[in-house]
Coordinates of C-alpha atoms and ligand atoms in Angstrom, one line a residue:
X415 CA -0.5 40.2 22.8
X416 CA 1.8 40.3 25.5
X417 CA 4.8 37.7 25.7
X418 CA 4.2 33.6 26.4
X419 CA 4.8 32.7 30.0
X420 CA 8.2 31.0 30.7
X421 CA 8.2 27.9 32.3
X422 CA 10.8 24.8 33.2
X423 CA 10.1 21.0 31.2
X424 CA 9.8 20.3 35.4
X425 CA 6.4 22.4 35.3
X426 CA 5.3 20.9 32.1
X427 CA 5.3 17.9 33.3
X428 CA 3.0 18.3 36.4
X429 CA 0.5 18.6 34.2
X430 CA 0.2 15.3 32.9
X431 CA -3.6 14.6 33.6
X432 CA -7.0 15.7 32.6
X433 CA -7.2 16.9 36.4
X434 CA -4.0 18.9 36.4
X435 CA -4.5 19.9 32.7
X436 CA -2.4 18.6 30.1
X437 CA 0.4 19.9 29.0
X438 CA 2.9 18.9 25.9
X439 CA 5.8 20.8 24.3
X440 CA 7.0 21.0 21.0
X441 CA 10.5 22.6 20.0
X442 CA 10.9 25.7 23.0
X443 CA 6.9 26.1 22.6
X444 CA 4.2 24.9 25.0
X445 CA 0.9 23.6 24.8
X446 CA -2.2 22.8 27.1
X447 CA -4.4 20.0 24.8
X448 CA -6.7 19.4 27.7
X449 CA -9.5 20.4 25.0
X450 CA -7.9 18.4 22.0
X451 CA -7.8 15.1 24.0
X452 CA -11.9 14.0 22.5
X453 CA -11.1 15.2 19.1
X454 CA -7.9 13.6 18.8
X455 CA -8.0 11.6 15.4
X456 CA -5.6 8.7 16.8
X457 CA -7.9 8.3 20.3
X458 CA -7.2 9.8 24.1
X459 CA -5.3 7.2 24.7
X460 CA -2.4 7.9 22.6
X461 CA -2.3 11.1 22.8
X462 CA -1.7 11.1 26.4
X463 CA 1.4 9.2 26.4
X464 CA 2.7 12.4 25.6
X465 CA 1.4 14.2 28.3
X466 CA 4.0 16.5 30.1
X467 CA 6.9 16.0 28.3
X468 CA 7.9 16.7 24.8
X469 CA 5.8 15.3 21.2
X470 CA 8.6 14.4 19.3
X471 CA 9.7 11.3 19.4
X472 CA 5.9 10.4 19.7
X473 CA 5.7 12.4 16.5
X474 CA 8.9 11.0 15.0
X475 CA 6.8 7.5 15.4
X476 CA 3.5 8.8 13.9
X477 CA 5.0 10.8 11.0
X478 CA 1.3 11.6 10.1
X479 CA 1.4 14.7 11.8
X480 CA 4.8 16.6 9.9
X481 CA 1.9 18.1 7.9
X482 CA 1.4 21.7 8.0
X483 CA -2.5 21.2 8.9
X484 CA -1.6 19.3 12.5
X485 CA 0.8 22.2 13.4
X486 CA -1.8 24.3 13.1
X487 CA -4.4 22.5 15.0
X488 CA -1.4 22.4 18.0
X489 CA -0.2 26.1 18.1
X490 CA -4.2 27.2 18.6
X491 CA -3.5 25.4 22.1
X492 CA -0.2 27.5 23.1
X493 CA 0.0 28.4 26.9
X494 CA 3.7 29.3 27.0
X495 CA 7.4 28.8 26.3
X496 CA 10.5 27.2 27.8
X497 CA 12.6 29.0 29.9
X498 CA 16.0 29.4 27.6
X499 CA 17.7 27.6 30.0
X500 CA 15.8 25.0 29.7
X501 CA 17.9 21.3 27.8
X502 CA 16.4 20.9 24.5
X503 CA 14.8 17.6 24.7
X504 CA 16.9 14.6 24.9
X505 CA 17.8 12.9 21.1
X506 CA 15.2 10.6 20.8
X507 CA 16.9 8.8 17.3
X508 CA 14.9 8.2 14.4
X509 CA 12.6 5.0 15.2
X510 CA 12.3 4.2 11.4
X511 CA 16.5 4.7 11.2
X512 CA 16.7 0.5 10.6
X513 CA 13.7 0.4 8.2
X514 CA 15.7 -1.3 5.1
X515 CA 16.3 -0.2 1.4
X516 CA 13.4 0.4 -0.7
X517 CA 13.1 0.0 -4.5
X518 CA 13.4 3.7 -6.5
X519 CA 10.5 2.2 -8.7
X520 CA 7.8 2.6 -5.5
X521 CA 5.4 5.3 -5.0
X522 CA 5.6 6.1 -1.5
X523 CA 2.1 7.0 0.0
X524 CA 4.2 7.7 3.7
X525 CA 7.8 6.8 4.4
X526 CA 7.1 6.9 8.2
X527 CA 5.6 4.2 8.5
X528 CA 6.7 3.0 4.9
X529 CA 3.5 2.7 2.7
X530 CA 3.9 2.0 -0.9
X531 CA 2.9 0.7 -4.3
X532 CA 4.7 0.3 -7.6
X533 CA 3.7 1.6 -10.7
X534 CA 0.1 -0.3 -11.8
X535 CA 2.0 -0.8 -15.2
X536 CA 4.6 -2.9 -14.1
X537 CA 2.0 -4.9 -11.8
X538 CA 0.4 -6.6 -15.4
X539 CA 4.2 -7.7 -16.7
X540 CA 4.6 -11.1 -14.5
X541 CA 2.0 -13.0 -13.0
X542 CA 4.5 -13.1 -10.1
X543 CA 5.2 -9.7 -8.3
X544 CA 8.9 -9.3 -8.0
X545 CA 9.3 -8.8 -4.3
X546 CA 11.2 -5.5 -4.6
X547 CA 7.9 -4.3 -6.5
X548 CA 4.9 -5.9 -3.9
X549 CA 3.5 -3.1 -2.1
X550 CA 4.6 -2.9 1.6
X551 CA 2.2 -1.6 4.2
X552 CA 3.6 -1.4 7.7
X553 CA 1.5 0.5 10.5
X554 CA 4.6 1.0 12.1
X555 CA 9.2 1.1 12.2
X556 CA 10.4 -2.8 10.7
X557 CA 11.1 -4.5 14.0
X558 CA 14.9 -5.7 13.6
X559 CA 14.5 -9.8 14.2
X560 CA 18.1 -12.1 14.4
X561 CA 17.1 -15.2 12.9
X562 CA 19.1 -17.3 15.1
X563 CA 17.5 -16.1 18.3
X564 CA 13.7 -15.9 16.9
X565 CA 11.3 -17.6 18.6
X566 CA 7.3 -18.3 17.9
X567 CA 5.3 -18.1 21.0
X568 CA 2.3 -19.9 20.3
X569 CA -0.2 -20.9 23.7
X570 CA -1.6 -23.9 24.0
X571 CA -4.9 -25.4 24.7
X572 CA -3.8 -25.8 28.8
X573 CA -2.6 -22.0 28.4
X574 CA 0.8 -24.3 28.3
X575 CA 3.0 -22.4 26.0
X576 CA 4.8 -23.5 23.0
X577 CA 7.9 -22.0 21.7
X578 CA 8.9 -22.5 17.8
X579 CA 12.3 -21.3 16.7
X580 CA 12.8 -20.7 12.9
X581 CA 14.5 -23.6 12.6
X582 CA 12.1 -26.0 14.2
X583 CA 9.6 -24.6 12.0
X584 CA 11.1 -25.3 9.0
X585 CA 12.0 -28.8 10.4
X586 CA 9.4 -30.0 12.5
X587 CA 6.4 -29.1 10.0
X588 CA 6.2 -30.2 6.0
X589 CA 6.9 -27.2 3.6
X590 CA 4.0 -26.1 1.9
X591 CA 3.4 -24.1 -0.6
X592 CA 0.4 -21.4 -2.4
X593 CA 0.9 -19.3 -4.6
X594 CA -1.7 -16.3 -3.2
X595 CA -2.5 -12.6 -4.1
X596 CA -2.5 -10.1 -1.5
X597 CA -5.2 -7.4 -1.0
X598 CA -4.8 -4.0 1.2
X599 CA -8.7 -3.0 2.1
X600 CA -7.9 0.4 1.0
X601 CA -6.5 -0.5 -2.6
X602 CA -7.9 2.2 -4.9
X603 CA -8.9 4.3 -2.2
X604 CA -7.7 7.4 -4.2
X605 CA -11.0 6.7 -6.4
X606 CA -13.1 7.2 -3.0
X607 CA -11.3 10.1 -1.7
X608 CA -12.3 11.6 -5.1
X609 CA -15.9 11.1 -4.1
X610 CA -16.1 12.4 -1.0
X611 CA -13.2 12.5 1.5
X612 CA -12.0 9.9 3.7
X613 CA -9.4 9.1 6.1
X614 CA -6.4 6.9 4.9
X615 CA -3.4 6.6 3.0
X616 CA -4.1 7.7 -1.1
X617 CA -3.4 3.9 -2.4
X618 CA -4.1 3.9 -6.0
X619 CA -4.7 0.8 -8.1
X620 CA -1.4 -1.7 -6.9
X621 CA -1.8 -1.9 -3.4
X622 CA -2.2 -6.0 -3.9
X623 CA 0.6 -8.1 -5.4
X624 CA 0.7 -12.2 -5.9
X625 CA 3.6 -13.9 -4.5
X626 CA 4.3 -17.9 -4.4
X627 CA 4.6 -18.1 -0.1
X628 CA 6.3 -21.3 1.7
X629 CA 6.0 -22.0 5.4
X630 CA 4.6 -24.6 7.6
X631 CA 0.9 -24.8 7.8
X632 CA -0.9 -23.3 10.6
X633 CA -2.6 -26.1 11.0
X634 CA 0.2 -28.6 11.6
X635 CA 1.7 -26.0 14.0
X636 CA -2.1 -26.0 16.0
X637 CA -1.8 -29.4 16.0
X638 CA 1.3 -29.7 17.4
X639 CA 0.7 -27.5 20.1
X640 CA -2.6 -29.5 21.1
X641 CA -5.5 -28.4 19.4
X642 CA -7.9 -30.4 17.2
X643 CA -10.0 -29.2 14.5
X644 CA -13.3 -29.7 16.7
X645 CA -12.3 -28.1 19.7
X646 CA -14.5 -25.7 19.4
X647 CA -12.7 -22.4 19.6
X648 CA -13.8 -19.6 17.7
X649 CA -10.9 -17.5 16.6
X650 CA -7.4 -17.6 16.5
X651 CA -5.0 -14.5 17.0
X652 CA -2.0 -13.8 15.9
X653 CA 0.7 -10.2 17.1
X654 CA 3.4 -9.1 15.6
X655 CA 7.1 -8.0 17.0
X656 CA 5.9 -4.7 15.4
X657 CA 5.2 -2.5 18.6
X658 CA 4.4 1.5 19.3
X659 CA 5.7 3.2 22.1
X660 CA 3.0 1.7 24.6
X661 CA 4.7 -1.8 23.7
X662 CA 1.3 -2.4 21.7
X663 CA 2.1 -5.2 19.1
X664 CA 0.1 -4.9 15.6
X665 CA -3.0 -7.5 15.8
X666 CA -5.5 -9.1 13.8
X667 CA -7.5 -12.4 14.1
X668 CA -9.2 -15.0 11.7
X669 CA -11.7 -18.0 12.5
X670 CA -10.3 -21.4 14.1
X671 CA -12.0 -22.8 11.7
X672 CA -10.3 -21.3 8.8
X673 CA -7.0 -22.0 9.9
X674 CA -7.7 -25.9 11.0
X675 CA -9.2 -26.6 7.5
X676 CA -6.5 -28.0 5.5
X677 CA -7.8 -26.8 2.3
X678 CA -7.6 -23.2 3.4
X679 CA -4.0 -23.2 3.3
X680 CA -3.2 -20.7 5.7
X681 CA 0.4 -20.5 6.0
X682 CA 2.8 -19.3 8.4
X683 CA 5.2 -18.7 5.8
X684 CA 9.0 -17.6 5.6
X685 CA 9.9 -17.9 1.8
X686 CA 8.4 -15.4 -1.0
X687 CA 8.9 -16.3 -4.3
X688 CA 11.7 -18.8 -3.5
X689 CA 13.6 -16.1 -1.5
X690 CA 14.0 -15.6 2.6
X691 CA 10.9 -13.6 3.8
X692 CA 12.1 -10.0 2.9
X693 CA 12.4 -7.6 6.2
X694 CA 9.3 -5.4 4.6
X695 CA 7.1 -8.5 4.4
X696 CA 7.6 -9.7 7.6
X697 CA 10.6 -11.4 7.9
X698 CA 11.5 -13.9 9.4
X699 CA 7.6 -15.3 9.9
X700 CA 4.8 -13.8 8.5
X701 CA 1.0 -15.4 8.0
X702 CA -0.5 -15.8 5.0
X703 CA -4.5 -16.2 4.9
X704 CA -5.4 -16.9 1.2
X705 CA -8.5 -15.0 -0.1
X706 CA -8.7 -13.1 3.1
X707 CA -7.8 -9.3 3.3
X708 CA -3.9 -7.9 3.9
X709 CA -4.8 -6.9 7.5
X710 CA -5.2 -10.5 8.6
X711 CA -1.8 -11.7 6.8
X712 CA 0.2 -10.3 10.3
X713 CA 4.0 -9.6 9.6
X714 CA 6.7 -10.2 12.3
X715 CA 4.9 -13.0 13.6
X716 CA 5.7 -13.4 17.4
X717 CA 2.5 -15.0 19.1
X718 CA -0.2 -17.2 18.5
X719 CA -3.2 -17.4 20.7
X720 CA -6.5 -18.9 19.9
X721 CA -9.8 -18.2 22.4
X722 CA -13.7 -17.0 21.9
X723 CA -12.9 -13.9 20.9
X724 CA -11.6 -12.5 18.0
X725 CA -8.0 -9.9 18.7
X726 CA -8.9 -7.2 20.6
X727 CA -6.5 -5.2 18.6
X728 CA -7.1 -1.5 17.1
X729 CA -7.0 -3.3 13.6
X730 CA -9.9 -5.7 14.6
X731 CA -11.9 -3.7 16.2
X732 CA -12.1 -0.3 15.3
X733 CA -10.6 -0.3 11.6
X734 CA -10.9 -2.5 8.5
X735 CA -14.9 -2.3 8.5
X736 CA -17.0 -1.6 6.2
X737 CA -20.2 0.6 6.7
X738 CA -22.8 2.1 4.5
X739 CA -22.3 5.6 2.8
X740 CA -24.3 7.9 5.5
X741 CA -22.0 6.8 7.8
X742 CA -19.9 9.5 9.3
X743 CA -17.1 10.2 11.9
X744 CA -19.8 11.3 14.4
X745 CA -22.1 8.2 13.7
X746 CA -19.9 5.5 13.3
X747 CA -20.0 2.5 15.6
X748 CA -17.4 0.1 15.1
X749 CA -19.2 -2.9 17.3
X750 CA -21.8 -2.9 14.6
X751 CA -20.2 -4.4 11.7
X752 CA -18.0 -7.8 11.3
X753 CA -14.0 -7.3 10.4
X754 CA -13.3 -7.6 7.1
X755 CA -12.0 -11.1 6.1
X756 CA -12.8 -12.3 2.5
X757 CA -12.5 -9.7 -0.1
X758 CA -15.0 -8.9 -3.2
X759 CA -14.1 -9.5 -6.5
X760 CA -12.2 -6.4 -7.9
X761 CA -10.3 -5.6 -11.1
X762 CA -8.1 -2.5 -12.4
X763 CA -6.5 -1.5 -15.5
X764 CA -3.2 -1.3 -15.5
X765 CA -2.8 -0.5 -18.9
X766 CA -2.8 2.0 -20.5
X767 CA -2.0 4.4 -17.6
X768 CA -4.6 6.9 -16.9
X769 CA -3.7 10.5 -19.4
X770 CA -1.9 8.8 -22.3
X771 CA -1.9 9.2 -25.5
X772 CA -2.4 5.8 -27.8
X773 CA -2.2 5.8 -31.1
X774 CA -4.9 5.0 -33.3
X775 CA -5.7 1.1 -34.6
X776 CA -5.7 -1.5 -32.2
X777 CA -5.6 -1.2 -28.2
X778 CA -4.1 -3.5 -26.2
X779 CA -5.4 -3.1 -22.4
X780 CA -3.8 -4.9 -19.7
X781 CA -4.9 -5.6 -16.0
X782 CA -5.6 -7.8 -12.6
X783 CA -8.4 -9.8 -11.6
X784 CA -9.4 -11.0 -8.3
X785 CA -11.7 -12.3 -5.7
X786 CA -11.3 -13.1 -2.1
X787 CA -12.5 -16.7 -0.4
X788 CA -11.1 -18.6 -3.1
X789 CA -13.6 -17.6 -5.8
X790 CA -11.6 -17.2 -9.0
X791 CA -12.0 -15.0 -12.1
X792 CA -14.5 -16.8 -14.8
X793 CA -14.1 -13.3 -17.1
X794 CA -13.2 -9.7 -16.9
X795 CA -15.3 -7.3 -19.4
X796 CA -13.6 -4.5 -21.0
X797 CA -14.8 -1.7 -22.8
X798 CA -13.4 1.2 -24.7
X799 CA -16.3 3.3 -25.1
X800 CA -17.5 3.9 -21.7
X801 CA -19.6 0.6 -21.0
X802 CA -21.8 0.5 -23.9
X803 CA -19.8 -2.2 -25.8
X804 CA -17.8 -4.8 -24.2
X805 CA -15.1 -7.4 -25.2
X806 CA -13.8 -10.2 -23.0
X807 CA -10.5 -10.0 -22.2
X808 CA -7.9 -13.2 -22.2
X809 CA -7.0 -14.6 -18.4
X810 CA -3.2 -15.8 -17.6
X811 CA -2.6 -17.7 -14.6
X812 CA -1.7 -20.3 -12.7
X813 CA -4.1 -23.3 -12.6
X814 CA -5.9 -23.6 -9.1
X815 CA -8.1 -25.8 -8.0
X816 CA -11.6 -24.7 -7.8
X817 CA -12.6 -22.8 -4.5
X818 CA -9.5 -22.6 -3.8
X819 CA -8.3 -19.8 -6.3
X820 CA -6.3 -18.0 -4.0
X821 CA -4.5 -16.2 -6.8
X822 CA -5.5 -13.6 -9.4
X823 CA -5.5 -14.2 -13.1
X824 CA -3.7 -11.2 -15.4
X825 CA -5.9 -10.5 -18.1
X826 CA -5.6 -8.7 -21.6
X827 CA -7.8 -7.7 -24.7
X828 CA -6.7 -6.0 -28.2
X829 CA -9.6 -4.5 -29.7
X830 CA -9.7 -1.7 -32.2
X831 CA -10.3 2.1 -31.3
X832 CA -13.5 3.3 -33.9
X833 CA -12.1 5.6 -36.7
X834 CA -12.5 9.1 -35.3
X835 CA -12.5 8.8 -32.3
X836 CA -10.7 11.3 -29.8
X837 CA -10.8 10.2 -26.4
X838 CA -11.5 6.4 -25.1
X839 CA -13.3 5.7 -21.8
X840 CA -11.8 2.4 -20.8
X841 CA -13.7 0.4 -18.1
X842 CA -13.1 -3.0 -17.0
X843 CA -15.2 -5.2 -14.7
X844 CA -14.7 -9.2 -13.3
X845 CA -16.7 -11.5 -12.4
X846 CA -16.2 -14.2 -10.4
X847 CA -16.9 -17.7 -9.7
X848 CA -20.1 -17.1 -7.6
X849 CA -21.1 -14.6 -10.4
X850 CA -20.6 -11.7 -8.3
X851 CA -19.9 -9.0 -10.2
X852 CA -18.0 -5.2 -9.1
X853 CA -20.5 -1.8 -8.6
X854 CA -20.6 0.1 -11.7
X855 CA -19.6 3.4 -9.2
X856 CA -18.2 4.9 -6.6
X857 CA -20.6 6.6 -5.2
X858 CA -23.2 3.8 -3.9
X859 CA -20.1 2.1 -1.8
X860 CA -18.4 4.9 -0.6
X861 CA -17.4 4.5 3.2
X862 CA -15.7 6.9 5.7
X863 CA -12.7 4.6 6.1
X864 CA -11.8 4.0 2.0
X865 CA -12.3 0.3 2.2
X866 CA -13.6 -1.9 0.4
X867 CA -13.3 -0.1 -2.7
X868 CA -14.1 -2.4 -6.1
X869 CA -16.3 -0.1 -8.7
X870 CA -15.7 -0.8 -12.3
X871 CA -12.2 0.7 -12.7
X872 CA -12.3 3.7 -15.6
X873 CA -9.4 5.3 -17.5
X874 CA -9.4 7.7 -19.7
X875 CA -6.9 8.3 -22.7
X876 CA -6.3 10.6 -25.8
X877 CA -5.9 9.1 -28.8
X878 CA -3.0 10.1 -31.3
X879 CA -4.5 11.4 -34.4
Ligands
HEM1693 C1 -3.6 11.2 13.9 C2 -3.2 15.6 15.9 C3 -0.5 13.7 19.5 C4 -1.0 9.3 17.5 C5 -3.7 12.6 14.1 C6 -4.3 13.5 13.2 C7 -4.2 14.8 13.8 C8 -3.5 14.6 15.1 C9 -4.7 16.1 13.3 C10 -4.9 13.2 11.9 C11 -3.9 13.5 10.8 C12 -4.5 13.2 9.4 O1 -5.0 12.0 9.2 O2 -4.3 14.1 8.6 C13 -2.4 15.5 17.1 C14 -2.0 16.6 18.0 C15 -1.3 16.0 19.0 C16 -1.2 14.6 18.7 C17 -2.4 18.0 17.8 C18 -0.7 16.7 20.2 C19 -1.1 17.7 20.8 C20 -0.3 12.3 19.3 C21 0.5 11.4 20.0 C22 0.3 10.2 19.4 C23 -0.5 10.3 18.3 C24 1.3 11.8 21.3 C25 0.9 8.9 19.8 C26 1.5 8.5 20.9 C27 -1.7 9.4 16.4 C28 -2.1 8.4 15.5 C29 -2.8 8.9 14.4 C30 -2.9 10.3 14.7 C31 -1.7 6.9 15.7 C32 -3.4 8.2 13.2 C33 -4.8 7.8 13.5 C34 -5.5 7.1 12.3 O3 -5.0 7.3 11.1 O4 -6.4 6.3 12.5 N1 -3.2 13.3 15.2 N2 -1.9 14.3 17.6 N3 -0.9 11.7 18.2 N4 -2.3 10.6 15.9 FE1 -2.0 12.4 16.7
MTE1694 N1 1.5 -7.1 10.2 C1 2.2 -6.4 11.1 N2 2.8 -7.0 12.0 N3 2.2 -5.0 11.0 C2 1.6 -4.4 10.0 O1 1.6 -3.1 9.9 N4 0.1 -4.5 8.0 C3 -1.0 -5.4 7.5 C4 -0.6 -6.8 7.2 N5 0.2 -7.3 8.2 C5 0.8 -5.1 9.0 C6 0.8 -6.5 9.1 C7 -1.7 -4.8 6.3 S1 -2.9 -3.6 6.6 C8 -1.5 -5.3 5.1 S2 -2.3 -4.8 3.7 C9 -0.4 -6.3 4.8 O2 0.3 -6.7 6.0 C10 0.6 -5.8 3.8 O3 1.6 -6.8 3.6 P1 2.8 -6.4 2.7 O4 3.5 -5.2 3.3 O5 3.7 -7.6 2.8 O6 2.4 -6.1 1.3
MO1695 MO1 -3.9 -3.1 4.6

């Protein structure tokens, strides 16, 4: 083929619209994505914040796309090249350079943005997950927050706002404190990938963690700005000081109602087990929606709002939904199901890990147990030879008060492994205190987004002989 056209970054970037084309550049290379724009997998709209200029400090923000699968996809839309001459593009800095420290223990799922889990083992050794250990999820870089100058925007009822530093929020509101487990949707989402594919991170079994939280209530702040428990308002929002490059703040909603009841104990906390909110988790305000899903608990707190409608946000809207298996890509319509809030009752074993070898006599399996809405654990089933014999397993915990179990219970069961027998087919299964119970499979709650995913967990091991 005969040589790439050369042109100047001042041409590339008069093409910055579906009318003029659009044009992008990566390294000396140039691109025309005009046709791309629909098929996008992160929407039109992001993508064409990029137009005419260069992808990489979009890319540097999105670290999804270092994969050798996206380059591919780009180079089948090359138009040209850079005229030598031409400056490479100016340094853009890394935008996850003041993400802090990590523990060497984590698996990382994606370091930009930081997704992460620890080892399901070390999940079942304390009922409280060390912070170091709790899985962090970001969507985005850590925004950098000085304490002293932090200040909670919340609006009030007139549209008057109110503005909370950390300080006054420690001060002006009682301490409270819950001791609450935290859920990502996608926790074991490997186990649907493995199905059929879907699109997410590849969280296995510890993407949830339990944490003792301290903060003001929502509530009291609400009140304090104005608002009473029958007002009649429908949702309340809340964005975080996490933000892409459009200055787009991470969002997510939950019902007024929810946060006005005092016995839902929604928090807006800045301790975690008896230590400053860590930067990972949010610091210095994050809140804390017991029994409801991770993507409501918004990190990096910086506003409040509370209207008829739920945050308009990406996270609301068009992710964290579950729909039925013969959903697809091409059929999916995200106005027709309700945002995810209160989790189903789930379970995983933690122990043994999944390809070890036990020796023969007695097992001892270890695992979590928990339900979202403040439905505890009444018993986890566990069985060693594929579900046809069960045991029930011993629950630890911390006493809560009925329908108000916001934390899960650690459960264990020693049994002994039948003479003979080569391989073991662990399962476990909760159930909890409305008697729902978890699938028995996969398959018949698969969805395209990985969500929502609770079957009976199933390890296999050898046994020593
Ligand atoms: C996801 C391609 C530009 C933001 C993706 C994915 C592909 C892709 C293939 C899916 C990756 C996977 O899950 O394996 C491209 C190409 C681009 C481009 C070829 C340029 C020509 C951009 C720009 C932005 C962006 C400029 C942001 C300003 C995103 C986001 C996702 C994504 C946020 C994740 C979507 C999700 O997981 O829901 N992109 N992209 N992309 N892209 Fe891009
Ligand atoms: N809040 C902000 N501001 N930004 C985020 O990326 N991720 C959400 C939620 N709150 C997120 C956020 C998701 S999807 C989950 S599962 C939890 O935070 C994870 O909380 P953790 O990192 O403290 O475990
Ligand atoms: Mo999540």
């Amino acid at each position: 083929r005969p040589p790439f056209p050369k042109y100047t970054r001042a041409e590339v970037a008069c093409h910055r619209s579906e009318a003029e084309r659009v044009w992008v550049t990566y390294g000396s290379d140039i691109f025309d994505i005009t046709d791309f724009l629909e098929l996008h997998p992160g929407g039109k709209g992001k993508i064409l914040l990029a137009a005419g200029g260069a992808l990489e400090p979009f890319w540097a923000l999105y670290a999804v796309h270092g994969q050798p699968h996206v380059l591919e996809i780009l180079h089948g839309y090359k138009v040209g090249e850079l005229s030598p001459e031409e400056p490479p593009p100016p340094a853009t800095g890394d935008p996850y350079a003041g993400d802090p420290p990590r523990h060497p223990a984590l698996k990382v799922n994606s370091a930009r943005p930081f997704n992460a889990e620890p080892p399901a083992e070390l999940l079942s050794e304390t009922f409280l997950t060390p912070n170091q250990l709790f899985f962090k999820r970001n969507h985005l870089p850590v925004p950098t927050v000085d304490p002293a100058t932090y200040q909670l925007q919340v609006q009030g009822p007139d549209g008057r706002p109110l503005s909370l530093s950390l300080a006054e929020l420690r001060s002006r509101f009682p301490r409270h404190e819950v001791t609450a487990t935290l859920q990502c949707a996608g926790n074991r989402r490997s186990e649907m990938n493995a199905v059929r594919q879907v699109k997410g991170l590849e969280w296995g079994t510890a993407a949830i963690g339990t944490a003792r939280w301290a903060g003001a209530r929502l509530r009291d702040v609400l009140a304090h700005a104005g608002y009473a428990p029958d007002d009649g308002h429908n949702h309340v929002c809340f964005e975080g000081l996490d933000r892409d490059l459009s200055g787009t703040t991470y969002g997510a909603s939950i019902p007024f109602r929810k946060a006005m009841n005092a016995e839902e104990d929604v928090l807006l906390a800045y301790e975690m087990n008896g230590e400053a909110l860590p930067r990972d988790h949010g610091f210095p305000v994050r809140v804390v929606v017991p029994g409801v899903v991770g993507a409501r608990n918004v990190k990096w707190l910086g506003r409040i709002s509370v209207g008829p409608d739920e945050s308009q946000s990406h996270w609301q809207q068009n992710d964290y939904k579950g729909f039925s298996p013969s959903v697809d890509w091409d059929t999916v319509d995200f106005t027709t199901a309700p945002a995810i809030q209160e989790m189903p009752v789930q379970s995983a074993i933690t122990e043994p890990v999944p390809g070890a070898t036990v020796p023969p006599g007695d097992l001892t399996v270890k695992g979590y147990a928990w339900s979202g809405g403040g439905r505890g654990i009444v018993r986890v089933d566990v069985s060693l030879d594929g579900g046809q014999t069960w045991h029930v397993a011993t629950l630890a915990g911390e006493e809560q008060v009925p329908g108000r179990v916001w934390a899960w219970k650690l459960w264990q069961v020693t049994a002994p492994i039948p003479p003979g027998v080569t391989h073991l087919n662990i399962l476990c299964k909760a159930v909890d205190a409305s008697y729902n119970v978890q699938p028995d499979t996969v398959a018949p709650i698969w969805n395209l987004r990985g969500v929502l995913s609770n079957a009976w967990h199933r390890v296999t091991v050898t046994v020593e002989r």
